[in-house]
Amino acid sequence: MRFPTKTASIKEQQELADIIQKNVKDCYQCLKCSAGCPLTEHMDYYPHQVMLLAKMDLYEKIFNSKTLWVCASCLACSSRCPRDLEPAKVMEGLRTMIIRKRGEGNVEVVNPKGVPRQALISSMRKLRR
Amino acid sequence: MLGYYPGCTVRAHQNENFEKEALAILKVLGISVEELSEWECCGAIYPLTNDEYVPLLSSVRALKRTEEEKKEGLLTLCSACYHVLKRVNHRMNNDKEAKRRVENYLDDKYEGTTKVLHLIEVLRDQVGYKKIKEHVASSLEGEKIATYYGCLFLRPEKEMELLDAENPGVMEEIVKALGAEPVIYPYRTDCCGAYHASDKEEVSNGASLKIVMSAKKAGATQLVTACPLCKHNLEHCQKDLQDEQKLPVHFITAPIYEALGAEKKADEQPLAN
Ligand code: SF4
Ligand code: SF4
């Protein structure tokens, strides 16, 4: 008889690590990512807080937060992170976990008219399946 | 001869003249380009996930075609195409697993010799500011031009390796060569809100308006960029302003085209393609 050796949260940790090949535990909470993020006013958790939640295996909190869907993948955080953790990539990994396993992405394209197709294609790729 | 990759957004918005102006400028400055015989959308955004390979395929095809058609590089105008093609190229040359899988899908090999180039890079490295200056037919003296770089052009810095992502200066140098005054303002490398134009307009409008206001405050008479989506966002966020409050937004090619008198010169000889 085989017993599962991994808890649910370890499974999520593993899933995230598989998708992005990064270890969020390497984050030392310097806040450089959040300090330069242009969109924090629309976020409920700041980027460094998302890192902290992931470090603490509090995935449900992340999955229910707005932040993942507000991040515009501008890579300012990734360019600046002294630990090379690429927080934008972490965000993408977490979004991908939701999109793949937990059903739909949670955004609608509301304004397709007159928007460059670059935006439509990008938002489809980033936020939906 | 450079291979030319128009990209779907630039091609689709012909009325914006980005392509027309760019080709005319290159012609005047003596850079020859030829559109790839076949290309597809690069995917518009680089996938940050490590376990997805299909989004890389169309870019690899373009890179491979450039190699096959023996072009000296692959030229793009759009910052997003540049970003995606360059990063996919980087990945193909540095990630064995990605290369193996992609080649497996395509059932073909990519040698990895293609160099991805942006118009601005060609103007800096292959033409040079001095030559641009020599070609100026009517100086833009008196214009105060704010340059906006956006994200995809600059970051991630260690892969894009084109400019100093925190304090880039190429577009300013070009503006100076044209006789205009470059306006330096704080948000020229901040994100415009990108794809949120299509799903959370308040996010992209807010981010973009901050940039526009900062450029205006620094005294700009116009704002220039190399990205079709940035241009859209920077214009769209001003929709509720009075006309006289609006800051005109152009592609970086517009002032160059004007200063070089490229329209007249290009008329004398038809453009490539
Ligand atoms: S910049 Fe990097 S190390 Fe610093 S808090 Fe953000 S993710 Fe952590
Ligand atoms: S990539 Fe996302 S989290 Fe990072 S700075 Fe940009 S918007 Fe903020």
Short mmCIF file of C-alpha atoms and ligand atoms in Angstrom, two decimals:
data_model
loop_
_atom_site.label_atom_id
_atom_site.label_comp_id
_atom_site.label_asym_id
_atom_site.label_seq_id
_atom_site.Cartn_x
_atom_site.Cartn_y
_atom_site.Cartn_z
CA MET A 1 0.00 0.00 0.00
CA ARG A 2 1.28 3.42 -0.94
CA PHE A 3 0.64 6.49 1.15
CA PRO A 4 0.84 9.93 -0.36
CA THR A 5 3.92 11.56 1.05
CA LYS A 6 3.24 15.06 -0.15
CA THR A 7 0.77 17.44 1.41
CA ALA A 8 -1.43 19.54 -0.82
CA SER A 9 0.69 22.59 -0.32
CA ILE A 10 3.90 20.79 -1.19
CA LYS A 11 2.19 19.66 -4.35
CA GLU A 12 1.45 23.26 -5.25
CA GLN A 13 4.99 24.25 -4.45
CA GLN A 14 6.18 21.53 -6.78
CA GLU A 15 3.73 22.51 -9.48
CA LEU A 16 4.90 26.13 -9.37
CA ALA A 17 8.53 25.10 -9.42
CA ASP A 18 7.88 22.85 -12.42
CA ILE A 19 6.25 25.66 -14.35
CA ILE A 20 8.80 28.37 -13.67
CA GLN A 21 11.97 26.60 -12.53
CA LYS A 22 12.46 29.04 -9.68
CA ASN A 23 12.45 28.63 -5.93
CA VAL A 24 10.36 31.35 -4.29
CA LYS A 25 12.05 30.52 -1.00
CA ASP A 26 15.12 32.32 -2.26
CA CYS A 27 13.27 35.65 -1.95
CA TYR A 28 14.70 37.70 0.87
CA GLN A 29 11.89 40.23 0.95
CA CYS A 30 13.93 43.26 -0.04
CA LEU A 31 10.79 44.84 -1.60
CA LYS A 32 12.62 45.98 -4.68
CA CYS A 33 9.97 44.37 -6.86
CA SER A 34 7.08 46.15 -5.19
CA ALA A 35 8.90 49.46 -4.98
CA GLY A 36 9.18 49.65 -8.76
CA CYS A 37 5.88 48.05 -9.74
CA PRO A 38 3.76 50.66 -11.56
CA LEU A 39 0.45 48.94 -10.86
CA THR A 40 0.46 48.38 -7.10
CA GLU A 41 -2.45 50.77 -6.58
CA HIS A 42 -4.72 48.20 -8.22
CA MET A 43 -3.30 45.23 -6.31
CA ASP A 44 -4.48 43.73 -3.03
CA TYR A 45 -1.14 41.98 -2.37
CA TYR A 46 2.05 43.65 -3.55
CA PRO A 47 4.51 41.55 -5.56
CA HIS A 48 6.82 40.89 -2.60
CA GLN A 49 3.77 39.83 -0.59
CA VAL A 50 2.83 37.35 -3.28
CA MET A 51 6.35 35.97 -2.93
CA LEU A 52 5.93 35.76 0.81
CA LEU A 53 2.55 34.00 0.54
CA ALA A 54 4.09 31.50 -1.86
CA LYS A 55 7.00 30.98 0.52
CA MET A 56 4.53 30.23 3.28
CA ASP A 57 2.46 27.90 1.08
CA LEU A 58 -0.61 30.11 1.42
CA TYR A 59 -1.67 29.42 -2.13
CA GLU A 60 -5.38 29.84 -1.60
CA LYS A 61 -4.80 33.45 -0.61
CA ILE A 62 -2.83 34.06 -3.78
CA PHE A 63 -5.37 32.30 -5.97
CA ASN A 64 -8.13 34.50 -4.61
CA SER A 65 -6.19 37.73 -4.94
CA LYS A 66 -6.53 40.34 -7.67
CA THR A 67 -2.82 40.87 -8.08
CA LEU A 68 -2.15 38.07 -10.54
CA TRP A 69 -4.65 39.56 -12.96
CA VAL A 70 -3.43 43.12 -12.53
CA CYS A 71 0.24 42.41 -13.24
CA ALA A 72 0.99 43.57 -16.78
CA SER A 73 4.16 41.48 -17.17
CA CYS A 74 6.19 44.65 -17.61
CA LEU A 75 9.22 42.89 -16.16
CA ALA A 76 10.42 45.84 -14.11
CA CYS A 77 10.49 43.57 -11.05
CA SER A 78 12.22 40.77 -12.95
CA SER A 79 14.90 43.09 -14.27
CA ARG A 80 15.63 44.44 -10.79
CA CYS A 81 15.28 41.49 -8.42
CA PRO A 82 18.68 40.99 -6.79
CA ARG A 83 17.92 37.28 -6.36
CA ASP A 84 17.00 36.84 -10.03
CA LEU A 85 13.66 35.35 -9.03
CA GLU A 86 11.77 37.05 -11.83
CA PRO A 87 8.62 37.90 -9.88
CA ALA A 88 6.79 38.45 -13.19
CA LYS A 89 7.52 34.84 -13.98
CA VAL A 90 6.26 33.76 -10.57
CA MET A 91 3.03 35.67 -11.28
CA GLU A 92 2.75 33.91 -14.60
CA GLY A 93 3.34 30.54 -12.97
CA LEU A 94 0.61 31.18 -10.43
CA ARG A 95 -1.82 32.41 -13.10
CA THR A 96 -1.01 29.37 -15.16
CA MET A 97 -1.81 27.10 -12.21
CA ILE A 98 -5.24 28.69 -11.97
CA ILE A 99 -5.88 28.64 -15.68
CA ARG A 100 -4.77 25.04 -16.16
CA LYS A 101 -6.26 23.33 -13.17
CA ARG A 102 -8.75 25.52 -11.54
CA GLY A 103 -10.86 26.38 -14.53
CA GLU A 104 -10.99 29.57 -16.49
CA GLY A 105 -8.88 32.64 -16.16
CA ASN A 106 -10.97 35.25 -14.46
CA VAL A 107 -11.04 38.02 -16.99
CA GLU A 108 -13.19 38.90 -19.93
CA VAL A 109 -11.99 40.84 -22.91
CA VAL A 110 -14.35 43.75 -22.57
CA ASN A 111 -13.06 46.15 -25.12
CA PRO A 112 -11.89 44.45 -28.26
CA LYS A 113 -12.83 47.35 -30.52
CA GLY A 114 -10.11 49.69 -31.63
CA VAL A 115 -7.52 47.99 -29.42
CA PRO A 116 -4.32 46.90 -31.20
CA ARG A 117 -4.32 43.18 -31.85
CA GLN A 118 -1.09 42.92 -29.91
CA ALA A 119 -3.13 43.65 -26.75
CA LEU A 120 -5.87 41.19 -27.62
CA ILE A 121 -3.47 38.36 -28.37
CA SER A 122 -1.37 39.10 -25.29
CA SER A 123 -4.29 39.22 -22.89
CA MET A 124 -5.70 36.01 -24.32
CA ARG A 125 -2.35 34.32 -23.85
CA LYS A 126 -1.71 35.71 -20.40
CA LEU A 127 -5.10 35.58 -18.82
CA ARG A 128 -7.23 32.93 -20.50
CA ARG A 129 -7.22 29.53 -22.09
CA MET B 1 20.42 42.90 -46.86
CA LEU B 2 18.36 42.67 -43.69
CA GLY B 3 15.31 40.44 -43.43
CA TYR B 4 12.26 42.45 -42.48
CA TYR B 5 9.60 41.19 -40.08
CA PRO B 6 6.60 43.56 -40.12
CA GLY B 7 4.58 41.85 -37.39
CA CYS B 8 0.82 41.70 -37.39
CA THR B 9 -0.01 44.82 -35.39
CA VAL B 10 2.12 47.12 -37.53
CA ARG B 11 0.72 45.50 -40.69
CA ALA B 12 -2.84 45.76 -39.48
CA HIS B 13 -2.63 49.44 -38.59
CA GLN B 14 -1.29 50.76 -41.88
CA ASN B 15 -3.11 54.05 -41.37
CA GLU B 16 -0.63 54.81 -38.58
CA ASN B 17 2.17 54.93 -41.18
CA PHE B 18 4.76 53.27 -38.93
CA GLU B 19 5.81 50.88 -41.65
CA LYS B 20 5.69 53.42 -44.46
CA GLU B 21 7.80 55.90 -42.53
CA ALA B 22 10.30 53.31 -41.36
CA LEU B 23 10.88 51.90 -44.84
CA ALA B 24 11.27 55.39 -46.30
CA ILE B 25 13.79 56.40 -43.63
CA LEU B 26 15.85 53.25 -44.14
CA LYS B 27 15.84 53.84 -47.85
CA VAL B 28 17.06 57.42 -47.47
CA LEU B 29 19.76 56.27 -45.05
CA GLY B 30 20.93 53.52 -47.35
CA ILE B 31 19.88 50.40 -45.42
CA SER B 32 18.39 47.73 -47.64
CA VAL B 33 15.73 45.43 -46.29
CA GLU B 34 13.54 42.72 -47.75
CA GLU B 35 10.45 41.26 -46.14
CA LEU B 36 10.75 37.58 -45.24
CA SER B 37 9.06 35.48 -47.89
CA GLU B 38 6.75 34.14 -45.19
CA TRP B 39 6.11 34.99 -41.54
CA GLU B 40 3.45 34.57 -38.87
CA CYS B 41 2.53 36.45 -35.71
CA CYS B 42 5.28 36.01 -33.11
CA GLY B 43 2.63 35.49 -30.43
CA ALA B 44 2.71 39.11 -29.22
CA ILE B 45 4.06 38.20 -25.80
CA TYR B 46 6.87 35.97 -24.63
CA PRO B 47 5.71 32.99 -22.55
CA LEU B 48 7.32 33.07 -19.11
CA THR B 49 6.40 29.50 -18.33
CA ASN B 50 9.21 26.97 -18.75
CA ASP B 51 7.04 24.03 -19.66
CA GLU B 52 5.22 25.39 -22.71
CA TYR B 53 6.91 25.17 -26.07
CA VAL B 54 4.19 25.71 -28.64
CA PRO B 55 4.15 29.52 -28.16
CA LEU B 56 7.78 29.55 -29.33
CA LEU B 57 7.18 27.88 -32.67
CA SER B 58 6.10 30.75 -34.89
CA SER B 59 9.04 32.88 -33.79
CA VAL B 60 11.48 30.08 -34.39
CA ARG B 61 10.10 29.70 -37.89
CA ALA B 62 10.82 33.35 -38.59
CA LEU B 63 14.32 33.04 -37.15
CA LYS B 64 14.95 29.97 -39.22
CA ARG B 65 13.63 31.54 -42.38
CA THR B 66 15.99 34.47 -41.89
CA GLU B 67 18.82 31.98 -41.76
CA GLU B 68 17.62 30.16 -44.87
CA GLU B 69 17.17 33.34 -46.84
CA LYS B 70 20.72 34.34 -45.85
CA LYS B 71 19.77 37.71 -44.42
CA GLU B 72 22.21 39.64 -42.25
CA GLY B 73 19.70 40.00 -39.47
CA LEU B 74 15.99 40.16 -38.78
CA LEU B 75 14.67 43.71 -38.52
CA THR B 76 11.53 44.57 -36.57
CA LEU B 77 9.82 47.90 -35.96
CA CYS B 78 7.48 46.86 -33.17
CA SER B 79 9.01 46.64 -29.68
CA ALA B 80 6.86 43.62 -28.85
CA CYS B 81 7.94 41.60 -31.90
CA TYR B 82 11.51 42.57 -31.12
CA HIS B 83 11.14 41.41 -27.54
CA VAL B 84 9.53 38.09 -28.42
CA LEU B 85 11.82 37.20 -31.32
CA LYS B 86 14.92 38.16 -29.39
CA ARG B 87 13.97 36.20 -26.28
CA VAL B 88 12.93 33.15 -28.26
CA ASN B 89 16.26 33.36 -30.05
CA HIS B 90 18.04 33.61 -26.72
CA ARG B 91 16.13 30.62 -25.41
CA MET B 92 16.90 28.53 -28.47
CA ASN B 93 20.58 29.25 -28.02
CA ASN B 94 20.70 28.73 -24.26
CA ASP B 95 18.08 26.15 -23.31
CA LYS B 96 18.89 22.72 -24.76
CA GLU B 97 15.58 21.22 -23.71
CA ALA B 98 13.58 23.98 -25.40
CA LYS B 99 15.66 23.65 -28.54
CA ARG B 100 15.21 19.90 -28.62
CA ARG B 101 11.47 20.09 -28.16
CA VAL B 102 10.92 22.90 -30.63
CA GLU B 103 12.98 21.17 -33.29
CA ASN B 104 11.06 18.05 -32.58
CA TYR B 105 7.77 19.83 -33.21
CA LEU B 106 9.05 21.54 -36.32
CA ASP B 107 10.89 18.46 -37.49
CA ASP B 108 13.67 20.80 -38.55
CA LYS B 109 16.84 22.36 -37.18
CA TYR B 110 17.60 25.97 -36.35
CA GLU B 111 21.31 26.81 -36.46
CA GLY B 112 20.93 29.80 -34.17
CA THR B 113 22.77 32.30 -36.35
CA THR B 114 20.01 34.90 -36.74
CA LYS B 115 20.47 38.25 -35.07
CA VAL B 116 17.27 40.07 -34.15
CA LEU B 117 17.48 43.82 -34.67
CA HIS B 118 15.21 46.71 -33.83
CA LEU B 119 14.90 49.73 -36.10
CA ILE B 120 16.37 51.95 -33.38
CA GLU B 121 19.33 49.64 -33.01
CA VAL B 122 19.97 49.78 -36.76
CA LEU B 123 19.78 53.57 -36.64
CA ARG B 124 22.28 53.61 -33.79
CA ASP B 125 24.74 50.96 -34.94
CA GLN B 126 24.50 50.66 -38.70
CA VAL B 127 23.60 54.24 -39.60
CA GLY B 128 24.91 56.30 -36.69
CA TYR B 129 23.69 59.61 -35.29
CA LYS B 130 26.19 61.53 -37.37
CA LYS B 131 24.82 60.23 -40.62
CA ILE B 132 21.25 60.90 -39.52
CA LYS B 133 22.29 64.46 -38.81
CA GLU B 134 23.85 64.82 -42.22
CA HIS B 135 20.62 63.74 -43.86
CA VAL B 136 18.41 66.23 -42.05
CA ALA B 137 16.70 68.38 -44.68
CA SER B 138 14.64 70.51 -42.30
CA SER B 139 15.79 70.68 -38.70
CA LEU B 140 13.16 70.20 -35.99
CA GLU B 141 14.54 73.06 -33.96
CA GLY B 142 12.09 74.27 -31.33
CA GLU B 143 10.37 70.88 -30.92
CA LYS B 144 10.60 69.36 -27.47
CA ILE B 145 10.26 65.66 -27.88
CA ALA B 146 9.66 63.31 -24.96
CA THR B 147 10.76 59.76 -25.72
CA TYR B 148 8.90 56.83 -24.23
CA TYR B 149 10.57 53.42 -24.14
CA GLY B 150 8.09 51.17 -22.40
CA CYS B 151 8.86 47.69 -21.14
CA LEU B 152 9.39 45.19 -23.88
CA PHE B 153 12.07 47.18 -25.59
CA LEU B 154 14.26 47.31 -22.49
CA ARG B 155 13.57 44.37 -20.26
CA PRO B 156 14.69 41.96 -19.04
CA GLU B 157 17.92 43.87 -19.32
CA LYS B 158 20.23 40.89 -19.31
CA GLU B 159 18.49 39.30 -22.28
CA MET B 160 17.58 42.36 -24.32
CA GLU B 161 21.06 43.85 -23.94
CA LEU B 162 20.18 46.80 -26.13
CA LEU B 163 19.99 49.72 -23.75
CA ASP B 164 20.47 50.65 -20.15
CA ALA B 165 16.99 49.72 -18.92
CA GLU B 166 17.03 52.28 -16.13
CA ASN B 167 18.38 55.17 -18.16
CA PRO B 168 18.24 54.54 -21.89
CA GLY B 169 19.42 57.25 -24.24
CA VAL B 170 19.19 56.14 -27.85
CA MET B 171 15.95 57.84 -28.80
CA GLU B 172 17.19 61.05 -27.15
CA GLU B 173 20.31 60.93 -29.29
CA ILE B 174 18.22 60.49 -32.42
CA VAL B 175 15.98 63.39 -31.42
CA LYS B 176 19.07 65.53 -30.91
CA ALA B 177 20.42 64.55 -34.32
CA LEU B 178 17.19 65.87 -35.82
CA GLY B 179 17.74 69.25 -34.21
CA ALA B 180 14.97 68.90 -31.62
CA GLU B 181 15.36 68.98 -27.87
CA PRO B 182 14.88 65.67 -26.03
CA VAL B 183 12.76 65.95 -22.91
CA ILE B 184 13.86 63.81 -19.97
CA TYR B 185 11.06 62.96 -17.52
CA PRO B 186 10.72 60.36 -14.77
CA TYR B 187 8.39 57.76 -16.24
CA ARG B 188 9.88 57.08 -19.62
CA THR B 189 10.70 53.47 -18.78
CA ASP B 190 7.55 52.72 -16.76
CA CYS B 191 4.86 50.40 -18.08
CA CYS B 192 1.89 51.93 -19.98
CA GLY B 193 -0.48 49.21 -18.77
CA ALA B 194 0.13 47.04 -21.83
CA TYR B 195 -2.54 44.47 -22.65
CA HIS B 196 -4.90 45.72 -19.99
CA ALA B 197 -6.16 48.01 -22.77
CA SER B 198 -8.37 45.07 -23.68
CA ASP B 199 -9.57 43.91 -20.27
CA LYS B 200 -8.97 46.50 -17.53
CA GLU B 201 -8.96 49.87 -19.17
CA GLU B 202 -8.77 51.72 -15.87
CA VAL B 203 -5.40 50.08 -15.23
CA SER B 204 -3.85 50.95 -18.60
CA ASN B 205 -5.38 54.43 -18.66
CA GLY B 206 -4.10 55.20 -15.17
CA ALA B 207 -0.59 54.02 -15.89
CA SER B 208 -0.47 55.81 -19.24
CA LEU B 209 -1.89 59.09 -18.01
CA LYS B 210 0.83 59.25 -15.37
CA ILE B 211 3.42 59.03 -18.15
CA VAL B 212 1.73 61.61 -20.38
CA MET B 213 1.29 64.10 -17.53
CA SER B 214 4.88 63.72 -16.47
CA ALA B 215 6.11 64.35 -20.04
CA LYS B 216 3.85 67.39 -20.32
CA LYS B 217 5.05 68.77 -17.05
CA ALA B 218 8.62 68.47 -18.31
CA GLY B 219 7.65 70.67 -21.26
CA ALA B 220 7.19 68.17 -24.10
CA THR B 221 5.41 69.21 -27.30
CA GLN B 222 5.09 65.61 -28.43
CA LEU B 223 5.70 62.09 -27.21
CA VAL B 224 7.34 59.39 -29.32
CA THR B 225 7.51 55.61 -28.91
CA ALA B 226 8.35 52.50 -30.93
CA CYS B 227 5.52 50.28 -29.73
CA PRO B 228 2.04 50.21 -31.31
CA LEU B 229 0.41 49.20 -28.03
CA CYS B 230 2.18 51.91 -26.02
CA LYS B 231 1.11 54.43 -28.64
CA HIS B 232 -2.48 53.29 -28.37
CA ASN B 233 -2.48 53.45 -24.58
CA LEU B 234 -0.74 56.82 -24.40
CA GLU B 235 -3.29 58.27 -26.82
CA HIS B 236 -6.35 56.54 -25.46
CA CYS B 237 -5.74 57.66 -21.87
CA GLN B 238 -6.10 61.26 -23.04
CA LYS B 239 -9.54 60.77 -24.53
CA ASP B 240 -11.31 62.86 -21.90
CA LEU B 241 -8.88 65.78 -22.07
CA GLN B 242 -9.67 68.97 -23.94
CA ASP B 243 -7.99 69.12 -27.33
CA GLU B 244 -5.57 71.83 -26.28
CA GLN B 245 -4.52 69.76 -23.25
CA LYS B 246 -3.65 66.71 -25.29
CA LEU B 247 -0.06 65.73 -25.93
CA PRO B 248 0.36 64.35 -29.47
CA VAL B 249 1.80 60.82 -29.55
CA HIS B 250 3.78 59.59 -32.55
CA PHE B 251 5.96 56.72 -33.58
CA ILE B 252 9.66 57.54 -33.32
CA THR B 253 9.72 57.33 -37.12
CA ALA B 254 7.45 60.37 -37.54
CA PRO B 255 9.92 63.11 -36.53
CA ILE B 256 12.75 61.35 -38.40
CA TYR B 257 10.61 61.06 -41.52
CA GLU B 258 9.73 64.71 -41.27
CA ALA B 259 13.26 65.97 -40.62
CA LEU B 260 14.82 63.89 -43.38
CA GLY B 261 12.19 65.00 -45.88
CA ALA B 262 11.82 61.28 -46.48
CA GLU B 263 8.47 61.55 -48.24
CA LYS B 264 9.91 63.56 -51.08
CA LYS B 265 13.05 61.49 -51.30
CA ALA B 266 11.16 58.21 -51.19
CA ASP B 267 8.85 59.40 -53.98
CA GLU B 268 11.79 59.71 -56.27
CA GLN B 269 12.42 56.00 -55.92
CA PRO B 270 9.78 53.43 -55.04
CA LEU B 271 10.13 51.65 -51.69
CA ALA B 272 11.26 48.06 -51.43
CA ASN B 273 8.44 45.51 -51.48
S1 SF4 C 1 12.95 41.91 -5.54
FE1 SF4 C 1 13.27 39.68 -5.52
S2 SF4 C 1 14.27 39.21 -3.56
FE2 SF4 C 1 13.42 41.30 -3.41
S3 SF4 C 1 11.37 41.01 -2.48
FE3 SF4 C 1 11.08 41.02 -4.68
S4 SF4 C 1 11.21 38.85 -5.30
FE4 SF4 C 1 12.06 39.01 -3.23
S1 SF4 C 2 5.75 42.53 -14.03
FE1 SF4 C 2 3.87 42.73 -12.86
S2 SF4 C 2 4.51 42.67 -10.73
FE2 SF4 C 2 6.35 43.05 -11.93
S3 SF4 C 2 6.57 45.26 -11.92
FE3 SF4 C 2 5.40 44.74 -13.76
S4 SF4 C 2 3.23 44.86 -13.19
FE4 SF4 C 2 4.46 44.83 -11.29
#
